[in-house]
Every structure is written in structure tokens, then in C-alpha cells.
């Protein structure tokens, strides 16, 4: 291909989303991702007992802002199924806010 003067197209494999919490672009924010596509419900908690519901999304990711640096939080999600039912909650994901 190169000998004929053509460029080789670089293909990067598409990464499958997993249940995860990542540092946000701004201090005190996190990006939550969920396995599978489609809508998801989200929750967060400091102790896995007192739970704060986050807004549901139509995609498998969301951002949470205005968290205090140095605090430990737990996050989880569950899929919103096509028939209107809800899937199972994923396990709690522990994350230290930076």
C-alpha cells in the first residue's frame, strides 16, 4: 500500500464502556460510565446507606460536579431497559474526590 503511494488508515478499536468513575476535567467533578448502551439511573452515597439519586440519563455516562476534594464517595448505576423496567444495580464503586 505504501509502495503505491497510499496512506495506511489507522484504526483504533472501539473501547467497551465499563462501570467506572473517573476524575472530571474540573477539580471536584467526576465522570461516571456504565457498561452497556442506552439510558441509566445513577446513585451516589458516602456510606452506601444514605443514597442520593442523580438524574437519569439517556446515555451510558454522566458527570457529577461540586463535590468536596478529599471526600470518599460511592457510585452505582443500573440500565433502563427498553420495556420500561429497570436492570440490576452494579456494585458500588468507591472513589476519592480530587
Coordinates of C-alpha atoms in Angstrom, one line a residue:
X1 CA 0.0 0.0 0.0
X2 CA 2.8 2.4 0.9
X3 CA 4.7 1.5 -2.2
X4 CA 1.8 2.5 -4.3
X5 CA 1.7 5.9 -2.7
X6 CA -1.4 5.4 -0.5
X7 CA -1.6 6.0 3.2
X8 CA -2.5 3.3 5.7
X9 CA -5.6 4.1 7.6
X10 CA -5.0 3.7 11.4
X11 CA -8.0 2.0 13.1
X12 CA -8.3 2.2 16.8
X13 CA -10.5 -0.4 18.3
X14 CA -13.6 0.9 20.0
X15 CA -13.4 0.5 23.8
X16 CA -16.3 -1.1 25.5
X17 CA -17.7 1.1 28.3
X18 CA -17.5 -0.4 31.8
X19 CA -18.9 0.7 35.2
X20 CA -16.3 3.2 36.3
X21 CA -15.7 6.5 38.0
X22 CA -13.0 8.9 36.5
X23 CA -11.7 12.2 37.5
X24 CA -13.5 15.1 35.8
X25 CA -11.9 17.9 34.0
X26 CA -12.6 20.3 36.9
X27 CA -11.5 19.7 40.5
X28 CA -14.4 18.3 42.5
X29 CA -16.1 16.6 39.5
X30 CA -16.3 13.0 38.4
X31 CA -17.3 11.3 35.2
X32 CA -19.5 8.1 35.7
X33 CA -19.6 5.5 32.9
X34 CA -21.8 2.4 32.7
X35 CA -21.5 -0.9 30.8
X36 CA -23.9 -1.3 28.0
X37 CA -25.6 1.5 26.0
X38 CA -28.8 3.3 26.4
X39 CA -30.3 5.0 29.4
X40 CA -29.2 4.6 33.0
X41 CA -30.2 5.6 36.5
X42 CA -27.4 6.8 38.8
X43 CA -26.9 6.9 42.6
X44 CA -24.2 8.2 45.0
X45 CA -23.6 7.7 48.7
X46 CA -21.0 8.4 51.3
X47 CA -21.8 5.3 53.3
X48 CA -23.9 3.1 51.0
X49 CA -26.9 3.6 53.3
X50 CA -28.0 7.3 52.8
X51 CA -28.4 7.4 49.0
X52 CA -28.7 10.4 46.7
X53 CA -30.4 9.8 43.4
X54 CA -28.8 11.5 40.4
X55 CA -30.7 12.5 37.3
X56 CA -31.3 9.6 34.9
X57 CA -29.6 9.9 31.5
X58 CA -30.3 8.6 28.0
X59 CA -26.6 7.6 27.6
X60 CA -24.2 5.4 29.5
X61 CA -22.3 8.3 31.1
X62 CA -22.9 11.4 33.2
X63 CA -20.9 14.0 35.1
X64 CA -21.3 15.0 38.8
X65 CA -19.9 18.4 39.9
X66 CA -19.4 20.4 43.1
X67 CA -18.0 17.5 45.2
X68 CA -15.6 18.3 48.0
X69 CA -12.0 17.3 47.4
X70 CA -10.7 14.6 49.7
X71 CA -14.1 13.1 50.4
X72 CA -14.8 9.4 49.7
X73 CA -17.9 8.7 47.7
X74 CA -19.6 5.5 46.3
X75 CA -21.4 5.5 42.9
X76 CA -23.5 3.0 41.1
X77 CA -25.9 2.7 38.1
X78 CA -28.5 0.5 36.6
X79 CA -29.8 0.3 33.0
X80 CA -33.2 1.5 31.9
X81 CA -34.5 -1.4 29.8
X82 CA -36.5 -1.0 26.6
X83 CA -39.7 -2.3 28.1
X84 CA -39.6 0.4 30.8
X85 CA -38.3 -1.9 33.5
X86 CA -35.0 -1.4 35.3
X87 CA -32.0 -3.7 35.2
X88 CA -29.9 -4.7 38.3
X89 CA -27.7 -2.2 40.1
X90 CA -24.0 -2.6 39.5
X91 CA -21.8 -2.9 42.6
X92 CA -20.8 0.2 44.4
X93 CA -17.7 1.9 43.0
X94 CA -15.6 3.7 45.7
X95 CA -13.8 6.9 44.6
X96 CA -11.8 9.6 46.4
X97 CA -12.7 13.1 45.0
X98 CA -9.7 15.0 43.7

